[in-house]
CSV table of C-alpha atoms and ligand atoms in Angstrom, one decimal:
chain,number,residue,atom,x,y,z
Y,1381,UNK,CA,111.2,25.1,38.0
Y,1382,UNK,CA,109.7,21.6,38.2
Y,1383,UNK,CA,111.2,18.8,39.7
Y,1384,UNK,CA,111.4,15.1,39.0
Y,1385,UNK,CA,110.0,12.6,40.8
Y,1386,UNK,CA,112.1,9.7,40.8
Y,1387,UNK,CA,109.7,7.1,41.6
Y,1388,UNK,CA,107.7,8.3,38.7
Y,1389,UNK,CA,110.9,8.3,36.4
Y,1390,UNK,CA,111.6,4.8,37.5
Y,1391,UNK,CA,107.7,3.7,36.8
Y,1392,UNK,CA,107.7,6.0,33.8
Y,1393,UNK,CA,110.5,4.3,32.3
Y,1394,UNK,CA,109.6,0.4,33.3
Y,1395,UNK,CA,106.0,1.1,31.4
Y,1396,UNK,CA,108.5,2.6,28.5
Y,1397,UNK,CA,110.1,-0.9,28.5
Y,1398,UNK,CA,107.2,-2.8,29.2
Y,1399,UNK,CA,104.4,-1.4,26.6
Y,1400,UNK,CA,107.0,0.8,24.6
Y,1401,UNK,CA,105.9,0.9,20.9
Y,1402,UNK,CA,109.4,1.4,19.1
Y,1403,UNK,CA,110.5,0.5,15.7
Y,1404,UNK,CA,114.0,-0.6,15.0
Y,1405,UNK,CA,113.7,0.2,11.4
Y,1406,UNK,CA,115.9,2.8,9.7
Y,1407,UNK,CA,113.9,6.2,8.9
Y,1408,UNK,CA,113.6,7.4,5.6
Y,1409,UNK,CA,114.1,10.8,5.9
Y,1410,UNK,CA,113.5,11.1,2.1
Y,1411,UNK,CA,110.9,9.6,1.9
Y,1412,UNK,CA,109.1,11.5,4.8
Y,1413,UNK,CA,110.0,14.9,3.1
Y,1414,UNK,CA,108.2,13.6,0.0
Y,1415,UNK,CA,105.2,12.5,1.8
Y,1416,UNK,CA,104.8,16.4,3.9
Y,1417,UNK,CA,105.4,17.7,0.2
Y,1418,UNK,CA,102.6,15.5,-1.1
Y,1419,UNK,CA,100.4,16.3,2.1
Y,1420,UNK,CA,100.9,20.3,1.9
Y,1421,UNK,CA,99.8,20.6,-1.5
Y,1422,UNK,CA,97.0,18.1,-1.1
Y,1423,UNK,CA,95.4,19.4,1.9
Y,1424,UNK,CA,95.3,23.5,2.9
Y,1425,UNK,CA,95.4,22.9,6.6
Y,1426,UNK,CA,98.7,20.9,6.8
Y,1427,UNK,CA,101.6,22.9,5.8
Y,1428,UNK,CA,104.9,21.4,4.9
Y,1429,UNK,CA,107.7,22.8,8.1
Y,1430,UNK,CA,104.7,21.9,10.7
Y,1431,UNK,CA,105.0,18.4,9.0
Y,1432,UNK,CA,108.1,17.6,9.2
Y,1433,UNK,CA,108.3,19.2,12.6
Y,1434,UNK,CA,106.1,16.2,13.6
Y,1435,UNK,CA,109.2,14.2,13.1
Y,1436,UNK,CA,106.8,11.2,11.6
Y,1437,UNK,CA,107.9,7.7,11.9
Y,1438,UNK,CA,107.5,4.7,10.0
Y,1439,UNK,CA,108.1,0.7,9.7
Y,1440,UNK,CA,108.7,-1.3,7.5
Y,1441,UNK,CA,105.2,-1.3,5.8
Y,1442,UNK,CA,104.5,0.4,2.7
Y,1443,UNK,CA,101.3,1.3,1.2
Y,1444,UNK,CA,100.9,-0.3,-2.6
Y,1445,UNK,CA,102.6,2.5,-4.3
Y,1446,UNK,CA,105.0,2.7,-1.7
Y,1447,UNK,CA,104.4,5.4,0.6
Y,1448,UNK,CA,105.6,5.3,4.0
Y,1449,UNK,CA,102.8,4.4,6.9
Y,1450,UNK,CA,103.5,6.9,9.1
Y,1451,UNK,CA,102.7,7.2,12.7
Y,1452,UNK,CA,103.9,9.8,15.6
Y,1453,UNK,CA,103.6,8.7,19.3
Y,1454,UNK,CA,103.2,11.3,22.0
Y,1455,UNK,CA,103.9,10.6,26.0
Y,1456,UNK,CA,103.9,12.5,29.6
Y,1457,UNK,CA,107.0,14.2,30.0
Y,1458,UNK,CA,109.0,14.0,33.0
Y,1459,UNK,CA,108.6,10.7,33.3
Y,1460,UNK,CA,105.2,10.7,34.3
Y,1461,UNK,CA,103.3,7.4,33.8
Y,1462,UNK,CA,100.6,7.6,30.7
Y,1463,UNK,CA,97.4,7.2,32.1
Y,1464,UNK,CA,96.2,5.1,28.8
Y,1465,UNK,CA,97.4,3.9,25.9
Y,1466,UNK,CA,95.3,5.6,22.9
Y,1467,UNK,CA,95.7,5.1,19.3
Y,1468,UNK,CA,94.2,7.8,17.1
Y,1469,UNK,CA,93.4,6.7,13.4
Y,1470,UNK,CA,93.2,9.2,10.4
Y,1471,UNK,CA,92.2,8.9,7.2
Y,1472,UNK,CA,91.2,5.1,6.9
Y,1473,UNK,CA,88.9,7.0,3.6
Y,1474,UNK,CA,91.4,9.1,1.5
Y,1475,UNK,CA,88.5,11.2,0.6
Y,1476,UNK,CA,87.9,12.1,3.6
Y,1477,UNK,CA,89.8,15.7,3.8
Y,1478,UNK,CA,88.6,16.9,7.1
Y,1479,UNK,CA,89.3,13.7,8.9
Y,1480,UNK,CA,93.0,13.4,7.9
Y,1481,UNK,CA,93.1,17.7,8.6
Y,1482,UNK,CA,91.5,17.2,12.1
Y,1483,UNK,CA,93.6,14.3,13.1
Y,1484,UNK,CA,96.5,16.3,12.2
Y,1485,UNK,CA,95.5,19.5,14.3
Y,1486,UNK,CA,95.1,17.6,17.0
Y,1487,UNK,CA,98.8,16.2,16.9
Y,1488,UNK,CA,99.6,19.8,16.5
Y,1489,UNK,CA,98.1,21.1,19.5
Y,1490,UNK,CA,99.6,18.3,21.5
Y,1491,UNK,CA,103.0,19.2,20.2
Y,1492,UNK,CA,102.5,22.7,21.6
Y,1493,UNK,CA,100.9,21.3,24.4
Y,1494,UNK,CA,102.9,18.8,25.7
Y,1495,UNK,CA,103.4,19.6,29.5
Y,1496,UNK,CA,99.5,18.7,29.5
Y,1497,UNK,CA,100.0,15.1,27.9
Y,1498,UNK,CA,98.4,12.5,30.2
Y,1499,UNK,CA,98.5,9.5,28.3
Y,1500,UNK,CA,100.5,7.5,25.6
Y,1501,UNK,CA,99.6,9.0,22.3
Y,1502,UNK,CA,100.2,6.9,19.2
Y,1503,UNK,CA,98.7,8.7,16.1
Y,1504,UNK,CA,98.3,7.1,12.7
Y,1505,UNK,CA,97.3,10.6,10.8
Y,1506,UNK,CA,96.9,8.8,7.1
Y,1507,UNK,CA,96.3,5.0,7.2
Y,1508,UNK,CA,95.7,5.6,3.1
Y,1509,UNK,CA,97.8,7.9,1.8
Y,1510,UNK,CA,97.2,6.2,-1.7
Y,1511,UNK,CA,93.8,7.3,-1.6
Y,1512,UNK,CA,94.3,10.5,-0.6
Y,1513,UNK,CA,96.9,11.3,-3.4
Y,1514,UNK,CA,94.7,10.3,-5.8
Y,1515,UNK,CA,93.4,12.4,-8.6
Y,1516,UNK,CA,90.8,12.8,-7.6
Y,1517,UNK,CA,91.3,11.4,-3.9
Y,1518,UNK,CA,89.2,8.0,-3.4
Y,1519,UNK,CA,87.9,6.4,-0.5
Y,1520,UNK,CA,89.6,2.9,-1.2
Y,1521,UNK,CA,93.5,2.2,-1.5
Y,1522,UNK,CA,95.4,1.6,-4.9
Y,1523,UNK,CA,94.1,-1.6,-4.9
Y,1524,UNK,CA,90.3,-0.6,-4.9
Y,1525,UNK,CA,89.8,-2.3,-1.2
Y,1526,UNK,CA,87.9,-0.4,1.3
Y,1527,UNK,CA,90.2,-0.5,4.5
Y,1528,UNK,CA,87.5,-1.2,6.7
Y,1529,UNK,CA,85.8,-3.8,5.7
Y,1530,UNK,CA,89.5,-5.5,5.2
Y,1531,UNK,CA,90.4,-6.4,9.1
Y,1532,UNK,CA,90.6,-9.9,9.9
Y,1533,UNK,CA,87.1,-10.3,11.7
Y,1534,UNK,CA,86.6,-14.0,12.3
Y,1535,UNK,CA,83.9,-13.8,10.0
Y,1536,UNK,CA,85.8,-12.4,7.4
Y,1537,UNK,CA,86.0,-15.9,5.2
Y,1538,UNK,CA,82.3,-16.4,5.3
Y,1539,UNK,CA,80.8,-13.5,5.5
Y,1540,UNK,CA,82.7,-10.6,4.2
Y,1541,UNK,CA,82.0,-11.0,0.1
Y,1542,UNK,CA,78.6,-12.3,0.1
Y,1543,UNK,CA,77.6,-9.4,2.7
Y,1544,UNK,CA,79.2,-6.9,0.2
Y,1545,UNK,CA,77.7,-8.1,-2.8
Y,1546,UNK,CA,74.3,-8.4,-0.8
Y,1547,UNK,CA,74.3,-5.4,1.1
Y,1548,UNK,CA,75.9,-2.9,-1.2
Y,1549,UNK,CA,74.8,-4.5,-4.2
Y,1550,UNK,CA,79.1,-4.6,-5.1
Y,1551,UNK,CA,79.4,-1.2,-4.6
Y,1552,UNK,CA,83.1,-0.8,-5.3
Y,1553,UNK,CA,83.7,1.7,-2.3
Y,1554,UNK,CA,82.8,-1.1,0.0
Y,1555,UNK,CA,85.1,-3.8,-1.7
Y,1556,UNK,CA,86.5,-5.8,0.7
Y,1557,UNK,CA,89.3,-6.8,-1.0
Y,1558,UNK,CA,90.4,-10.7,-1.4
Y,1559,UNK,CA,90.6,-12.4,1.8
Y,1560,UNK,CA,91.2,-10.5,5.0
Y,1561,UNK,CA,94.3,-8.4,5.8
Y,1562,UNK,CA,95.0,-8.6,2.4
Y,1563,UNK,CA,96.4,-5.1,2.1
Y,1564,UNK,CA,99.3,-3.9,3.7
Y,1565,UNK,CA,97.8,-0.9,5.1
Y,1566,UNK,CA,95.3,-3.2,7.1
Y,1567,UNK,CA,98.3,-5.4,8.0
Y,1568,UNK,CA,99.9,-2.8,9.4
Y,1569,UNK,CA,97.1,-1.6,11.7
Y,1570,UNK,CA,96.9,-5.0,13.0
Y,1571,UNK,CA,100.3,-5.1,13.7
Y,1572,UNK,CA,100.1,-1.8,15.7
Y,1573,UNK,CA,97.0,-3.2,17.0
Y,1574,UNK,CA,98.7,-6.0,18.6
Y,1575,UNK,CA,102.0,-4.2,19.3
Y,1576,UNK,CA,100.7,-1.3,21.4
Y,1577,UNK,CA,97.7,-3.1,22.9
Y,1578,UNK,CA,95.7,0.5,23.1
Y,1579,UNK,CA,93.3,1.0,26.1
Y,1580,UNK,CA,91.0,2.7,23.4
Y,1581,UNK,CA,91.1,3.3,19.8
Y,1582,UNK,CA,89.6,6.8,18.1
Y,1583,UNK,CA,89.1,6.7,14.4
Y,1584,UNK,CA,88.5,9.6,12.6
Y,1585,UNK,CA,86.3,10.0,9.6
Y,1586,UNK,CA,83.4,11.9,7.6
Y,1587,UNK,CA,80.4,12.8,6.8
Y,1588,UNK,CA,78.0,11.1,8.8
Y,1589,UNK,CA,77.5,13.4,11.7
Y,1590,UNK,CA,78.0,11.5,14.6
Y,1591,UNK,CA,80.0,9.4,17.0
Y,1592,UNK,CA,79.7,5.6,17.0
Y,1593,UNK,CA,80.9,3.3,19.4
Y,1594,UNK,CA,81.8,-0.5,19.1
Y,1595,UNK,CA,83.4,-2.5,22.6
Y,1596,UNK,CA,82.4,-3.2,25.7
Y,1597,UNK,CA,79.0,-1.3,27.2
Y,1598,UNK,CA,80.2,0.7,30.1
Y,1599,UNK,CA,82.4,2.6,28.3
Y,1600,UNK,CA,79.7,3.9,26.1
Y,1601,UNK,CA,79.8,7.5,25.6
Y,1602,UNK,CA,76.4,9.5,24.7
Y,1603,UNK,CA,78.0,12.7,22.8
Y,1604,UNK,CA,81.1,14.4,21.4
Y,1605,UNK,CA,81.5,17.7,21.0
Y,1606,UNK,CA,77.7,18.6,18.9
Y,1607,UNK,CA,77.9,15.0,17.1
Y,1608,UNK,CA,75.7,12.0,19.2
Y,1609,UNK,CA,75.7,8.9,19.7
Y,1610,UNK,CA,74.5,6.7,16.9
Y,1611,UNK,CA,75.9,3.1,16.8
Y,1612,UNK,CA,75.6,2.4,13.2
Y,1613,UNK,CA,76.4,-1.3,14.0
Y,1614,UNK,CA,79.8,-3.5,13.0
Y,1615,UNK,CA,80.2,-5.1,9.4
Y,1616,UNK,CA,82.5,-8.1,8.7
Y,1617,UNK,CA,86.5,-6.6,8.2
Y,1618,UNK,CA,85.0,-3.3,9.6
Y,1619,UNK,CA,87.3,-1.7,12.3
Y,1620,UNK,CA,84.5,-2.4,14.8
Y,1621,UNK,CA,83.8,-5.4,14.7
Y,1622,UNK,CA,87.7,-6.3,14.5
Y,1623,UNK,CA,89.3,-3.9,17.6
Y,1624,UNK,CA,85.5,-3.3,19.4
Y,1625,UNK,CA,84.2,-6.7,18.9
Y,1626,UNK,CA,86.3,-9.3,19.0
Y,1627,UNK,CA,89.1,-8.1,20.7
Y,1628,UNK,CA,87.1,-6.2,23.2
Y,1629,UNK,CA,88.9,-2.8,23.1
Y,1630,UNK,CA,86.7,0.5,22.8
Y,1631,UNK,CA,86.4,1.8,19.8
Y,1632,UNK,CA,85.5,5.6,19.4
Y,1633,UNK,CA,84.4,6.5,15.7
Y,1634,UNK,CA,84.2,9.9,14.9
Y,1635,UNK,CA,82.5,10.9,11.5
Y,1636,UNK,CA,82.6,14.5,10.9
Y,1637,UNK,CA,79.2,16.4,8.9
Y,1638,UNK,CA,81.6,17.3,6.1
Y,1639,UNK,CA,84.6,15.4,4.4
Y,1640,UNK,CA,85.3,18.8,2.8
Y,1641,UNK,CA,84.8,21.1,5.5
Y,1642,UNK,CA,86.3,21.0,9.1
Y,1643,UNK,CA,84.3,22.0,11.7
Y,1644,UNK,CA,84.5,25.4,13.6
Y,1645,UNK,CA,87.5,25.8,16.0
Y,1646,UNK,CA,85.6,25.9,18.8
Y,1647,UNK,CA,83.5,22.5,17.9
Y,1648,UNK,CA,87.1,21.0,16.8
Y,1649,UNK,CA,88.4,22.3,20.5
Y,1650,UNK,CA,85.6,20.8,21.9
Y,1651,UNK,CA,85.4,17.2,20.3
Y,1652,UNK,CA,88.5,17.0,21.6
Y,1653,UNK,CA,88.0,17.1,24.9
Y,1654,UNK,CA,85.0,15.3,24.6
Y,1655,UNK,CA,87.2,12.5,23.9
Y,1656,UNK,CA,89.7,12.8,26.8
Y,1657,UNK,CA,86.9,13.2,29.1
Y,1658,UNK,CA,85.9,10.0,27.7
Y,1659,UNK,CA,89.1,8.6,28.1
Y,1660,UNK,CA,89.7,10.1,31.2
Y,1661,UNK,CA,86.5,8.7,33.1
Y,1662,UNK,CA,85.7,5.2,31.5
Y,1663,UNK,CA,88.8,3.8,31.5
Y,1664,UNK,CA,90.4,1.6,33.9
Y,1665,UNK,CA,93.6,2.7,34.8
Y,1666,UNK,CA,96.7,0.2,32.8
Y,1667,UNK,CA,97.9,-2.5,35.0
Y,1668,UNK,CA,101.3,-2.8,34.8
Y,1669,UNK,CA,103.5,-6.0,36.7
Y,1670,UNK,CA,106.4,-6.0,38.5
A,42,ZN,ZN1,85.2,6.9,6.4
């Protein structure tokens, strides 16, 4: 038997109070059935009980057609004090299948890990489900905007079009949509963003092979599981130049080598602790007040 530590109940629950990320808004149970239903059919790897076992929460954002934005937040037990806050972001890029598969693996191996839970978890496993339950599935959301080159970079006004139509000759998969934070599912990341206030953010895509990085230098890691470092550089209403740049909070991108194909268990098992190593030495420990 294990006992509780009262001081670390007391300080467990104060940081609960003082960083908690809670929604007051009434779950659609529904609606989350619908959405594991939609999920299980679409992707192989997530099957409907484990879904809804997850217990996924949402707010009161919507994608365009409606979906709920669902997230699932993971702690210490015993009122041990989370050693970061983390927010994990999957599928950004509805085609990317093994993205939004990996992310979700890895809430289910916390969920049947969860003595060994050392920090504040929030997870958002599909920040475009539009996308993804598209026939066929498509990068962009309903509206034809590429998520991340929607965030509200300060640069966004000036800079975000004429890059687009300059750089990727108006490729439509880079579309930044019209004016920044325009979609709701970018809204609603920023309002995470600024409600949780996450000691590091992992995003999770495919196919590029590597890990990126966008923040401050010393938290610069050089490899994750077999994928290394490449910093592929920030774009205006890109994810990295929003969270990593200009509001100075590490960003960890990890692009898969195939957004069909997951990765081997072992190189799944190992990119993921890869990233709590990462987590685990670079960051500085949360202050918390009294
Ligand atoms: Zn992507």
């Amino acid at each position: 038997m294990f006992k509780i530590n009262p001081l670390a109940f007391i300080i467990g629950f104060l940081y609960l109070i003082l960083s908690g990320y809670s929604y007051a808004a009434p779950q659609d149970k529904a609606a989350i059935e619908q959405f594991c239903q939609q999920l299980s059919q679409k992707l192989r790897t997530i099957e409907y009980e484990p879904c809804l076992s997850f217990e996924l929460q949402h707010n009161d954002f919507k994608s365009i057609e409606g979906r709920p934005l669902v997230h699932k937040e993971f702690l210490p037990q015993d009122g041990k004090r989370p050693k970061a806050r983390v927010l994990a972001i999957g599928g950004v890029h509805g085609d990317e299948y093994s993205a939004i598969s990996i992310t979700y693996l890895w809430m289910r191996a916390i969920q049947q890990h969860a003595q060994a839970v050392d920090h504040h978890w929030l997870f958002l496993p599909l920040a475009n489900p539009d996308g993804l339950f598209r026939n066929p599935a498509q990068r962009q959301n309903a509206n034809g905007v590429d998520i991340n080159r929607n965030f509200p970079t300060p640069d966004w006004e000036t800079s975000a079009i004429p890059f687009w139509k300059r750089y990727y000759s108006g490729n439509p998969r880079r579309n930044p949509g019209g004016g920044p934070a325009s979609e709701p599912e970018t809204q609603w990341q920023v309002s995470v963003i600024q409600a949780f206030r996450p000691d590091a953010i992992i995003s999770i895509h495919a196919p590029y092979g590597l890990v990126d990085y966008d923040g401050p230098d010393y938290v610069r890691p050089d490899r994750v599981g077999h994928l290394k470092l490449q910093q592929l550089g920030t774009f205006p209403g890109s994810l990295g130049r929003y969270a990593g740049e200009y509001l100075n909070i590490p960003v960890l991108t990890i692009e898969l080598e195939s957004a069909g194909r997951l990765p081997n268990e072992k190189e799944i098992l190992q990119v993921w602790q890869d990233m709590n190593v990462w987590i685990e030495d670079k960051l500085k420990p949360i202050e918390v007040d009294f």
